Amino acid sequence: MLDLWHTGIVTRLVDETHNTRRFWIRIPEMDRFDFKPGQFVTLDLPIHEKKNKRWRSYSIASHPDGTNEFELVIVLLEGGAGSTYLFNEIKVGSELLLRGPQGVFVLPATLDKELFLICTGTGIAPFRSMAHYLHEHAIPHQQIHLIFGCRYEKDLLYASEMQQLAAEMPGFNFIPTLSRQEDWTGKKGYVHGVYEELLQADKRPANFFLCGWKAMIDEAKQRIVAMGYDRHDIHLELYG
């Protein structure tokens, strides 16, 4: 199943921020596209002769809803062949060759510990999928802290949607933190200060899911272990 490639049709495009775009993709040959929140798909883009240099993987940003359509959110990387192609060439009605779902960056079967979902940039995609899935299915859980690091408010993805979810979903906390915006009244600085502050009073049982750039993930791993947690409590999905 995993090695099967499917043809997806782009059904909708929306610019979410100045450098990110949301892509809705439908797979006509499937009645429903089933995946676990946190999984990704791989696109085969016509940008190189060698297969492995054409492949780009993206976390699914939507939650499984029983349809054959899903959403990706993609950042335009300067000099990035894959994202440049997707932004410049792909229109509504374009076809994309893809395979998936793949990946083991998924929630534990029982959510008996607090969850810290820590991300930067488009790393929010798998956590958006997880949060909506838990809410839709009323799955019991402990406190969930979605800590989202960006430079400026204009970089925040799905912010109003996540605030709405936090208002509706008991035990779900959305904590955006900005590293460069002076007039921001919310959390400032990097994501690390946020989870350290939340856990400084007591080191209660927790699972940490990290998604984003390598530098953030490397530092978070070191800090979480330094706080006394086991590395098995840490799950990660690396971007770039």
Short mmCIF file of C-alpha atoms in Angstrom, two decimals:
data_model
loop_
_atom_site.label_atom_id
_atom_site.label_comp_id
_atom_site.label_asym_id
_atom_site.label_seq_id
_atom_site.Cartn_x
_atom_site.Cartn_y
_atom_site.Cartn_z
CA MET A 1 0.00 0.00 0.00
CA LEU A 2 2.72 2.48 0.99
CA ASP A 3 4.54 2.23 -2.32
CA LEU A 4 1.45 2.92 -4.39
CA TRP A 5 1.47 6.26 -6.13
CA HIS A 6 -1.84 8.03 -6.67
CA THR A 7 -2.85 10.97 -8.80
CA GLY A 8 -4.27 13.81 -6.75
CA ILE A 9 -6.19 16.77 -8.14
CA VAL A 10 -5.74 20.19 -6.56
CA THR A 11 -9.24 21.44 -5.69
CA ARG A 12 -8.51 24.66 -3.83
CA LEU A 13 -5.63 27.05 -3.03
CA VAL A 14 -5.55 29.70 -0.30
CA ASP A 15 -2.67 31.95 0.73
CA GLU A 16 -2.57 31.63 4.51
CA THR A 17 0.32 34.05 5.18
CA HIS A 18 2.69 36.09 3.01
CA ASN A 19 4.83 32.99 2.30
CA THR A 20 2.62 29.98 3.00
CA ARG A 21 -0.14 28.45 0.90
CA ARG A 22 -2.81 25.88 1.70
CA PHE A 23 -3.32 23.15 -0.90
CA TRP A 24 -6.45 20.97 -0.93
CA ILE A 25 -5.91 17.71 -2.83
CA ARG A 26 -8.50 15.12 -3.80
CA ILE A 27 -7.65 11.55 -4.86
CA PRO A 28 -10.45 10.62 -7.31
CA GLU A 29 -9.54 6.90 -7.48
CA MET A 30 -10.16 6.48 -3.73
CA ASP A 31 -13.52 6.71 -1.98
CA ARG A 32 -11.80 7.88 1.17
CA PHE A 33 -8.26 8.79 2.07
CA ASP A 34 -7.62 7.31 5.52
CA PHE A 35 -4.66 8.38 7.61
CA LYS A 36 -3.69 8.88 11.23
CA PRO A 37 -3.31 12.47 12.44
CA GLY A 38 0.39 13.31 12.27
CA GLN A 39 1.17 11.31 9.12
CA PHE A 40 2.56 12.76 5.89
CA VAL A 41 2.37 12.32 2.14
CA THR A 42 5.22 12.40 -0.37
CA LEU A 43 4.85 14.31 -3.64
CA ASP A 44 6.79 13.37 -6.78
CA LEU A 45 7.45 16.71 -8.52
CA PRO A 46 8.91 17.12 -12.03
CA ILE A 47 11.95 19.06 -10.80
CA HIS A 48 14.81 16.57 -11.33
CA GLU A 49 15.74 13.48 -13.37
CA LYS A 50 16.55 11.45 -10.24
CA LYS A 51 13.55 10.14 -8.34
CA ASN A 52 14.79 10.82 -4.84
CA LYS A 53 15.59 14.43 -5.79
CA ARG A 54 12.00 14.94 -6.93
CA TRP A 55 10.37 13.77 -3.71
CA ARG A 56 9.08 16.22 -1.12
CA SER A 57 7.22 15.13 2.02
CA TYR A 58 4.61 17.24 3.81
CA SER A 59 2.61 16.61 6.97
CA ILE A 60 -1.14 16.46 6.41
CA ALA A 61 -2.70 19.58 7.94
CA SER A 62 -6.32 18.40 7.91
CA HIS A 63 -7.86 15.68 10.06
CA PRO A 64 -9.27 12.44 8.61
CA ASP A 65 -12.92 13.18 7.81
CA GLY A 66 -13.96 10.16 5.74
CA THR A 67 -13.53 11.94 2.40
CA ASN A 68 -10.90 11.50 -0.31
CA GLU A 69 -9.63 15.09 0.16
CA PHE A 70 -6.93 16.42 2.46
CA GLU A 71 -4.99 19.63 3.05
CA LEU A 72 -1.29 20.51 3.03
CA VAL A 73 0.22 23.83 4.14
CA ILE A 74 3.50 24.65 2.42
CA VAL A 75 6.04 27.43 2.94
CA LEU A 76 7.82 28.98 -0.05
CA LEU A 77 11.50 28.39 0.66
CA GLU A 78 13.96 30.75 -0.97
CA GLY A 79 15.77 28.73 -3.62
CA GLY A 80 13.70 25.63 -2.80
CA ALA A 81 13.02 23.74 -6.02
CA GLY A 82 10.00 21.86 -4.65
CA SER A 83 8.13 24.78 -3.10
CA THR A 84 8.99 27.10 -6.03
CA TYR A 85 7.40 24.60 -8.40
CA LEU A 86 4.31 24.18 -6.20
CA PHE A 87 3.81 27.94 -5.83
CA ASN A 88 4.50 28.88 -9.46
CA GLU A 89 3.10 25.97 -11.48
CA ILE A 90 0.27 24.42 -9.47
CA LYS A 91 -3.22 25.80 -10.06
CA VAL A 92 -6.70 24.54 -9.18
CA GLY A 93 -7.19 21.46 -11.39
CA SER A 94 -3.47 20.59 -11.51
CA GLU A 95 -2.48 16.97 -10.94
CA LEU A 96 0.06 15.87 -8.33
CA LEU A 97 1.61 12.41 -8.05
CA LEU A 98 1.69 11.36 -4.40
CA ARG A 99 2.03 8.42 -2.07
CA GLY A 100 1.05 7.86 1.51
CA PRO A 101 -0.02 8.16 4.18
CA GLN A 102 3.30 7.39 5.86
CA GLY A 103 4.98 8.05 9.17
CA VAL A 104 4.82 7.09 12.83
CA PHE A 105 4.54 10.62 14.27
CA VAL A 106 1.12 9.79 15.71
CA LEU A 107 -0.60 10.10 19.07
CA PRO A 108 -0.27 7.33 21.68
CA ALA A 109 -3.25 4.95 21.93
CA THR A 110 -4.14 6.25 25.39
CA LEU A 111 -3.67 9.90 26.27
CA ASP A 112 -2.97 9.42 29.97
CA LYS A 113 -0.19 12.05 30.17
CA GLU A 114 -0.11 15.76 29.45
CA LEU A 115 0.76 16.53 25.84
CA PHE A 116 3.20 19.22 24.80
CA LEU A 117 2.90 19.87 21.06
CA ILE A 118 5.85 22.11 20.22
CA CYS A 119 6.32 23.53 16.73
CA THR A 120 7.71 26.25 14.52
CA GLY A 121 6.43 27.40 11.13
CA THR A 122 4.50 24.85 9.08
CA GLY A 123 5.33 22.33 11.82
CA ILE A 124 1.89 23.18 13.18
CA ALA A 125 0.31 21.04 10.41
CA PRO A 126 0.32 17.62 12.16
CA PHE A 127 -0.79 19.19 15.45
CA ARG A 128 -3.74 20.91 13.79
CA SER A 129 -4.74 17.48 12.46
CA MET A 130 -4.38 15.88 15.90
CA ALA A 131 -6.26 18.60 17.78
CA HIS A 132 -9.27 18.59 15.44
CA TYR A 133 -9.37 14.78 15.47
CA LEU A 134 -9.40 14.62 19.28
CA HIS A 135 -12.11 17.28 19.44
CA GLU A 136 -14.34 15.76 16.72
CA HIS A 137 -14.21 12.30 18.32
CA ALA A 138 -14.38 13.54 21.94
CA ILE A 139 -11.33 11.43 22.80
CA PRO A 140 -10.43 11.67 26.52
CA HIS A 141 -7.12 13.41 27.15
CA GLN A 142 -5.11 15.25 29.77
CA GLN A 143 -4.08 18.89 29.32
CA ILE A 144 -2.73 19.65 25.84
CA HIS A 145 -0.38 22.59 25.24
CA LEU A 146 0.15 23.60 21.61
CA ILE A 147 3.20 25.87 21.72
CA PHE A 148 3.75 27.56 18.36
CA GLY A 149 6.89 29.61 17.72
CA CYS A 150 7.16 32.22 14.97
CA ARG A 151 9.03 35.47 14.41
CA TYR A 152 6.08 37.79 13.79
CA GLU A 153 2.32 37.71 14.17
CA LYS A 154 1.97 37.68 10.36
CA ASP A 155 3.73 34.28 10.36
CA LEU A 156 1.16 32.58 12.62
CA LEU A 157 -0.73 29.83 10.79
CA TYR A 158 -4.33 28.92 11.70
CA ALA A 159 -4.18 31.30 14.68
CA SER A 160 -7.86 32.30 14.91
CA GLU A 161 -8.91 28.71 14.23
CA MET A 162 -6.70 27.40 17.05
CA GLN A 163 -7.97 30.10 19.42
CA GLN A 164 -11.52 29.06 18.58
CA LEU A 165 -10.62 25.41 19.25
CA ALA A 166 -9.06 26.36 22.59
CA ALA A 167 -12.32 28.08 23.52
CA GLU A 168 -14.43 25.03 22.62
CA MET A 169 -12.19 22.13 23.65
CA PRO A 170 -11.66 21.55 27.39
CA GLY A 171 -8.00 21.11 28.32
CA PHE A 172 -6.64 22.41 24.99
CA ASN A 173 -4.30 25.41 25.28
CA PHE A 174 -2.97 27.33 22.28
CA ILE A 175 0.17 29.32 23.12
CA PRO A 176 1.69 31.28 20.24
CA THR A 177 5.07 32.80 21.07
CA LEU A 178 6.84 35.39 18.93
CA SER A 179 10.59 35.97 18.89
CA ARG A 180 10.83 39.31 17.06
CA GLN A 181 7.63 41.32 17.46
CA GLU A 182 7.97 44.17 19.97
CA ASP A 183 4.29 45.12 20.26
CA TRP A 184 3.06 41.55 20.88
CA THR A 185 1.17 41.15 24.15
CA GLY A 186 1.35 37.33 24.24
CA LYS A 187 4.34 35.11 24.99
CA LYS A 188 7.65 36.42 23.66
CA GLY A 189 10.88 34.66 22.85
CA TYR A 190 11.36 31.06 21.80
CA VAL A 191 9.20 28.00 22.46
CA HIS A 192 11.63 26.57 25.02
CA GLY A 193 10.85 29.18 27.68
CA VAL A 194 7.15 28.34 27.45
CA TYR A 195 7.26 24.60 28.22
CA GLU A 196 10.01 25.09 30.82
CA GLU A 197 7.85 27.64 32.62
CA LEU A 198 4.78 25.38 32.48
CA LEU A 199 6.76 22.51 34.02
CA GLN A 200 9.01 24.32 36.47
CA ALA A 201 6.69 23.81 39.44
CA ASP A 202 6.42 20.03 39.02
CA LYS A 203 7.81 17.54 36.52
CA ARG A 204 4.49 15.79 35.90
CA PRO A 205 4.22 12.89 33.41
CA ALA A 206 4.21 14.26 29.87
CA ASN A 207 4.66 13.36 26.22
CA PHE A 208 6.50 15.83 24.01
CA PHE A 209 5.86 16.04 20.27
CA LEU A 210 8.30 18.25 18.36
CA CYS A 211 7.81 19.38 14.78
CA GLY A 212 9.73 22.01 12.86
CA TRP A 213 13.27 23.07 12.05
CA LYS A 214 16.20 20.96 13.19
CA ALA A 215 17.75 23.65 15.42
CA MET A 216 14.56 23.98 17.48
CA ILE A 217 14.16 20.20 17.78
CA ASP A 218 17.79 19.63 18.82
CA GLU A 219 17.60 22.28 21.51
CA ALA A 220 14.21 21.07 22.77
CA LYS A 221 15.47 17.48 23.07
CA GLN A 222 18.43 18.63 25.19
CA ARG A 223 16.29 20.85 27.42
CA ILE A 224 13.54 18.28 27.98
CA VAL A 225 16.05 15.59 28.95
CA ALA A 226 17.82 18.13 31.20
CA MET A 227 14.47 18.67 32.98
CA GLY A 228 14.53 15.00 33.93
CA TYR A 229 12.36 13.43 31.23
CA ASP A 230 13.23 10.23 29.39
CA ARG A 231 14.09 10.47 25.71
CA HIS A 232 11.27 7.96 25.08
CA ASP A 233 8.86 10.73 26.13
CA ILE A 234 10.03 12.74 23.11
CA HIS A 235 8.63 12.19 19.59
CA LEU A 236 9.82 14.22 16.63
CA GLU A 237 9.21 15.08 13.00
CA LEU A 238 12.02 16.99 11.32
CA TYR A 239 11.48 19.67 8.68
CA GLY A 240 14.17 20.64 6.24
#
